[in-house]
Short mmCIF file of C-alpha atoms and ligand atoms in Angstrom, two decimals:
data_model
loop_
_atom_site.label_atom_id
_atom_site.label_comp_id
_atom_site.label_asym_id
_atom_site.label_seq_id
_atom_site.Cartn_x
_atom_site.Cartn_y
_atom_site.Cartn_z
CA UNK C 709 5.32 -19.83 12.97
CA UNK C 710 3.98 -18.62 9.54
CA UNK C 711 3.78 -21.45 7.08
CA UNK C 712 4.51 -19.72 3.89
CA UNK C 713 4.77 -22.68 1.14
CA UNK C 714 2.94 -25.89 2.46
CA UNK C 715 3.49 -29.33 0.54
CA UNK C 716 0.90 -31.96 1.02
CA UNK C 717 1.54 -35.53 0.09
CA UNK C 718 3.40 -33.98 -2.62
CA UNK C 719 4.48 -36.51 -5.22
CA UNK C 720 6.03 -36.16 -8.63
CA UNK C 721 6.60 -39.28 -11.27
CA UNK C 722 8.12 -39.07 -14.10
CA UNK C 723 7.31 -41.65 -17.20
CA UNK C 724 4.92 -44.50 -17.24
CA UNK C 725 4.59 -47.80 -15.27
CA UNK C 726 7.56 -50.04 -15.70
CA UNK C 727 9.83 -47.51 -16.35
CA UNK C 728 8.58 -44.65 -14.39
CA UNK C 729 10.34 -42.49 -11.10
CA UNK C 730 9.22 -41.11 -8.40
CA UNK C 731 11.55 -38.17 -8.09
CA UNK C 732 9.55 -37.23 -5.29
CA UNK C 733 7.52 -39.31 -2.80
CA UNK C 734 4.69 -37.89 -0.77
CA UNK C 735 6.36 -35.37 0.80
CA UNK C 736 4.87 -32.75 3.16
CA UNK C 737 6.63 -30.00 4.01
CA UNK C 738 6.64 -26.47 5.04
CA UNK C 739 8.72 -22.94 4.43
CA UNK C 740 8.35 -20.61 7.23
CA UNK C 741 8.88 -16.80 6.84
CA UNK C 742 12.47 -15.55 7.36
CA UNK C 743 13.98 -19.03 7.60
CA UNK C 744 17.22 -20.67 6.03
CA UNK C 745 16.56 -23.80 4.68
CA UNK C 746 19.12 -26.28 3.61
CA UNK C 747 18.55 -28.92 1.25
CA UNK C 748 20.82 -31.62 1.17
CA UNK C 749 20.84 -35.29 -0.20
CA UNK C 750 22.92 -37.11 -2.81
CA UNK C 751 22.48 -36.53 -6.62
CA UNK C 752 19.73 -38.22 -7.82
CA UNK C 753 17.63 -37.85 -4.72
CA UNK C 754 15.10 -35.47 -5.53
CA UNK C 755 16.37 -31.59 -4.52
CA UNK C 756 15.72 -30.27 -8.13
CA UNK C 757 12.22 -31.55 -8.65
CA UNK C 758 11.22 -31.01 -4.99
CA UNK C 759 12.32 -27.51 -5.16
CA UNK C 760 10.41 -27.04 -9.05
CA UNK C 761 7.20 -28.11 -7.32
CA UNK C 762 7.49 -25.91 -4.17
CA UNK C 763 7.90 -23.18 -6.57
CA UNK C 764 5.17 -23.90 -8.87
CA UNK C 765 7.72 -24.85 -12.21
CA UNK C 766 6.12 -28.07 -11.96
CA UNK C 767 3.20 -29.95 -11.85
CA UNK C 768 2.82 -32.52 -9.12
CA UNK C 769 1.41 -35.60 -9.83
CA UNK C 770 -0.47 -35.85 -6.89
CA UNK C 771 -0.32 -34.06 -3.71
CA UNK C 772 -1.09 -29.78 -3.00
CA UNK C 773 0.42 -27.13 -2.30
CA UNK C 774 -0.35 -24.39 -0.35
CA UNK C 775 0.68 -21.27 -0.92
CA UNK C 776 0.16 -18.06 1.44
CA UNK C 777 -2.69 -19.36 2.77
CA UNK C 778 -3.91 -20.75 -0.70
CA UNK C 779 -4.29 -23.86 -2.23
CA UNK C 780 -2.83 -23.61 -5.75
CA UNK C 781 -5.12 -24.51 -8.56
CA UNK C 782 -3.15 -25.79 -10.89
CA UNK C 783 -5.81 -26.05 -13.73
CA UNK C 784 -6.03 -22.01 -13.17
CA UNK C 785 -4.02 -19.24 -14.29
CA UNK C 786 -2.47 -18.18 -11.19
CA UNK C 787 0.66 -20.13 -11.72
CA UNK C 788 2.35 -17.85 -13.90
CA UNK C 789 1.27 -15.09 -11.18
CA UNK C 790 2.89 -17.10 -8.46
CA UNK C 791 5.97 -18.09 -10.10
CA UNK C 792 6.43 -14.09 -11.05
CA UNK C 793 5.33 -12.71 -7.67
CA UNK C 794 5.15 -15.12 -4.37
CA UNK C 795 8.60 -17.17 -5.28
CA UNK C 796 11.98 -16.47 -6.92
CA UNK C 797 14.60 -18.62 -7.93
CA UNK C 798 18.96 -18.63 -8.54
CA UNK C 799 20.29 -21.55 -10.49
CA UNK C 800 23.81 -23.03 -11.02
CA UNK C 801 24.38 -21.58 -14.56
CA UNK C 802 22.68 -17.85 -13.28
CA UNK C 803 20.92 -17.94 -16.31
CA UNK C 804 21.21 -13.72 -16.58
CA UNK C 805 20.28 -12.51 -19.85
CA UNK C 806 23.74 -11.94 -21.82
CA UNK C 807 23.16 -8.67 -23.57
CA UNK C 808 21.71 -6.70 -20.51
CA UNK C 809 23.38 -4.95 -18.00
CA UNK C 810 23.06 -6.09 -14.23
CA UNK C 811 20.51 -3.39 -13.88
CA UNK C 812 18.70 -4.39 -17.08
CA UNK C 813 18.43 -7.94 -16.01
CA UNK C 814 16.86 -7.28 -12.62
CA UNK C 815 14.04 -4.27 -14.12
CA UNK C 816 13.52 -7.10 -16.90
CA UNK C 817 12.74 -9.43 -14.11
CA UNK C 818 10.10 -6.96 -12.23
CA UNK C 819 6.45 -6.97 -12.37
CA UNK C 820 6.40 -3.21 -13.31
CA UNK C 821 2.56 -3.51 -13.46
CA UNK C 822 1.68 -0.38 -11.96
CA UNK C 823 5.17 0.98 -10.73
CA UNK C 824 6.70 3.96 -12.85
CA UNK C 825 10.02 3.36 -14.98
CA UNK C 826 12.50 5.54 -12.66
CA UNK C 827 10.74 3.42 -9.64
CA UNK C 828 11.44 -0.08 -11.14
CA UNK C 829 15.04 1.32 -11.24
CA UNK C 830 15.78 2.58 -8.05
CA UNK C 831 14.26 -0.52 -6.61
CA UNK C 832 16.72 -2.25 -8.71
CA UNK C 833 19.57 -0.38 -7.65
CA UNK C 834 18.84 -1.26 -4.37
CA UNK C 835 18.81 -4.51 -5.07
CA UNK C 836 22.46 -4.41 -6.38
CA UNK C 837 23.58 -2.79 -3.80
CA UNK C 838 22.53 -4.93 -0.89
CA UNK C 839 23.84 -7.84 -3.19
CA UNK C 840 27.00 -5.65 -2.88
CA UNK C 841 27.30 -4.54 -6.29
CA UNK C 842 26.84 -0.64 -6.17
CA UNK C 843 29.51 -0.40 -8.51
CA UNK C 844 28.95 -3.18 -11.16
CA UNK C 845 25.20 -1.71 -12.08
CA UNK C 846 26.08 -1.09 -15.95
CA UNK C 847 28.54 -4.49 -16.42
CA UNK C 848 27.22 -7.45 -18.50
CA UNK C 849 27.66 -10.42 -17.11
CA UNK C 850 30.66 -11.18 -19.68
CA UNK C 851 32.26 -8.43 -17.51
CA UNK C 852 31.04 -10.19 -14.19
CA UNK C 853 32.87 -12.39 -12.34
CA UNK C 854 30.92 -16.12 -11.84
CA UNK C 855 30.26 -14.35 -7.75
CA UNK C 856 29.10 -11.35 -9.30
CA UNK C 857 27.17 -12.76 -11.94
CA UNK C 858 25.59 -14.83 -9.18
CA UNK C 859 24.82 -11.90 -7.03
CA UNK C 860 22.84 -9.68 -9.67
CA UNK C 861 20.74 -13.84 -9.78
CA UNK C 862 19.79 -13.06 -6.04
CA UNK C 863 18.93 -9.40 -6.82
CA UNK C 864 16.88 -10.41 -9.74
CA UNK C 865 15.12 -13.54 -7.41
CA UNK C 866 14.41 -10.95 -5.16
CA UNK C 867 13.09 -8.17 -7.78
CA UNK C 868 9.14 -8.82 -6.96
CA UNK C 869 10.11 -8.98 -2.97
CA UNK C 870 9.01 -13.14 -3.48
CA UNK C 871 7.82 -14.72 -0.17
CA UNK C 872 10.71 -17.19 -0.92
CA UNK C 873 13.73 -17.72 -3.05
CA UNK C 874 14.95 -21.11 -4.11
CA UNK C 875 18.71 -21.71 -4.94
CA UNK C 876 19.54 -24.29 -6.69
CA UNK C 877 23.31 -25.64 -6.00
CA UNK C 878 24.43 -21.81 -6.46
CA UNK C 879 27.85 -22.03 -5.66
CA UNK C 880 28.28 -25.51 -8.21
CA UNK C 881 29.87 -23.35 -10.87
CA UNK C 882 31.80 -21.15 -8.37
CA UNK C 883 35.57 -21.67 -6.77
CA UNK C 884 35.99 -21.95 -3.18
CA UNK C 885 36.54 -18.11 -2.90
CA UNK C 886 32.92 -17.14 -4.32
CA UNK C 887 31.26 -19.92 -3.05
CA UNK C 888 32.28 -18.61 0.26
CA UNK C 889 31.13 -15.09 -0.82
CA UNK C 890 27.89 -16.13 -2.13
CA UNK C 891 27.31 -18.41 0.96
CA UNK C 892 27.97 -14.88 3.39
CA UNK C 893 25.81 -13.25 0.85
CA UNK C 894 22.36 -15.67 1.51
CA UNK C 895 23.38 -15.46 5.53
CA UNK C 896 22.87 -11.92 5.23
CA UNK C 897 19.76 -11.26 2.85
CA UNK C 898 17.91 -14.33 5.34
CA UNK C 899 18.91 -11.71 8.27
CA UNK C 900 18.43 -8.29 6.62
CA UNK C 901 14.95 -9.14 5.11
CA UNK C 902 11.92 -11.46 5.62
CA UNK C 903 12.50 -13.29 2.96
CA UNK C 904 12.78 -17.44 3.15
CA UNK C 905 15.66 -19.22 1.31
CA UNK C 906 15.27 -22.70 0.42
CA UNK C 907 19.10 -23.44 -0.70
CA UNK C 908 20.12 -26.89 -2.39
CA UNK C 909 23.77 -27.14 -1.48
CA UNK C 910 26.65 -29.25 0.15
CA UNK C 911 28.38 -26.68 1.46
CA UNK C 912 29.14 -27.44 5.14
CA UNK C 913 29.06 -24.30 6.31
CA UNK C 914 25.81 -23.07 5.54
CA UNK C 915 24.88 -26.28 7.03
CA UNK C 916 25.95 -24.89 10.49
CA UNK C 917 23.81 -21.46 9.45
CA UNK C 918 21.10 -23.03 8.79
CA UNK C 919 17.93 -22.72 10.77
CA UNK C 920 16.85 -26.12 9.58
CA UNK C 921 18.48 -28.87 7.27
CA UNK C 922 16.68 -31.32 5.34
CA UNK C 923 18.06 -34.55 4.07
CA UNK C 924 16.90 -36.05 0.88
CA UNK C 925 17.10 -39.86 -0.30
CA UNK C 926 14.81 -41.70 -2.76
CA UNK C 927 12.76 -38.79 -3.17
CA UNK C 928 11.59 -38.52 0.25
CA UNK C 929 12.77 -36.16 3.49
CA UNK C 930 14.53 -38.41 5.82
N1 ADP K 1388 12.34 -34.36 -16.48
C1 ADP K 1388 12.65 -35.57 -16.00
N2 ADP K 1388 12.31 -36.69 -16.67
C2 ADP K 1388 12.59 -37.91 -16.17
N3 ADP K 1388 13.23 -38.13 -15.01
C3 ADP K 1388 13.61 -37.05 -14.30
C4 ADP K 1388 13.35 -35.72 -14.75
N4 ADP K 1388 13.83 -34.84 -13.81
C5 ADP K 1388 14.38 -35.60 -12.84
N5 ADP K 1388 14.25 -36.92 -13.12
C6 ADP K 1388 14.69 -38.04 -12.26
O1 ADP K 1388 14.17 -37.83 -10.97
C7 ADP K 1388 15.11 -38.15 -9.97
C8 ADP K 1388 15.38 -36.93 -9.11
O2 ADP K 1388 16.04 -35.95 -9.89
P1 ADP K 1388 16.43 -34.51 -9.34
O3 ADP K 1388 15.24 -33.92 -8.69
O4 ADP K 1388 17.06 -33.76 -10.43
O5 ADP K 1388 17.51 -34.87 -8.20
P2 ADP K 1388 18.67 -33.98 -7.55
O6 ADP K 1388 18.37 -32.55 -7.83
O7 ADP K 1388 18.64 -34.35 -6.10
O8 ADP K 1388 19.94 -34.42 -8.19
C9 ADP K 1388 16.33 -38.67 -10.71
O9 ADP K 1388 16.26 -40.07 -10.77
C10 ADP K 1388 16.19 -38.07 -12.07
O10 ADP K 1388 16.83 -38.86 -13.05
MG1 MG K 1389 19.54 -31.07 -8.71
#
């Protein structure tokens, strides 16, 4: 299978000596293309900063990482190009831009390099609707529901057509109802496109859709 994001002996400490963590401890790991990932593991054990340094938010302190076929070099500029194009990412808080419309915030998040204005919409628009929010195009997020507001995040994550998206805990901040929405939601964007998700969550049933689960403790993949 295609290795899209490769980890090797990745490692991330925070602070100095005495007082110092290893949020992550020489992990390797891979992402293949089209997969459902679930990553699971108590708080405290690592998912956050494992997940930042698969995506290329942060630095490792030792370790690579190997991106479509490409070492990343992080003393180059390409990181900036890889977090924009290769990866994409939906948080708890959805983090949408409060005086945009849904359509606004996913154009805003589109590398329009090169693509003409009425074609950075449409591709939005399709966006929103495969989310399932053909009719919500022109709401802010204050008119959003926390579901909805999480939706137009995966649209947006998916904006540049990343080789992956990272999710962060995205149903943390949702009730039972939307969680179960949003969970239907990355089921059927990991079978309608060839896009990997990487998804940080406890939910037990995306546990039993998942193609593979990983379990976290100490900062290393049990
Ligand atoms: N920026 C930071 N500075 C210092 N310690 C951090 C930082 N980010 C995370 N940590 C520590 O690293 C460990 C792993 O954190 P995190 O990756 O957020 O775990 P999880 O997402 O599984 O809850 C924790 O002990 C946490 O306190
Ligand atoms: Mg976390």
């Amino acid at each position: 299978m295609n290795s899209l994001i490769e980890s090797i002996n990745i490692t991330k400490k925070f602070g100095e000596s005495e007082s110092a963590v290893v949020a992550v401890d020489n992990v390797n790991m891979s992402i293949y293309e089209g997969e459902l990932l679930v990553i699971m593991g108590e708080s405290g054990s690592g998912k956050t900063t494992l997940t930042s340094l698969l995506g290329c938010i942060l630095r490792p302190t030792s370790g690579s990482l190997i991106i479509d076929g490409t070492e990343v070099d992080y003393d180059s500029e390409d990181l900036s190009m890889i977090r924009r194009e290769k990866v994409g990412f939906v948080f708890q808080l959805f983090n949408l831009i409060p005086y945009l419309t849904a359509l606004e915030n996913v154009i805003i998040a589109m590398d329009i390099a090169g693509i003409k204005e009425h074609e950075a919409e449409e591709r939005a628009k399709e966006l929103l609707t495969q989310v399932g929010l053909p009719d919500r195009m022109d709401h802010r997020p204050s008119q959003l529901s926390g579901g909805e507001q999480q939706r137009v995040s995966f649209a947006r994550a998916l904006a540049n057509n990343p080789l992956v998206v990272f999710a962060d805990e995205p149903t943390a901040n949702l009730d039972s109802r939307n969680s179960a929405s949003i969970m239907q939601l990355i089921e059927k964007l990991c079978n309608e496109r060839r896009t990997a998700f990487a998804v940080v969550t406890h939910d037990e049933r995306l546990r039993t859709d998942a193609d593979r689960i990983l379990e976290m403790q100490d900062g290393r993949i049990l």
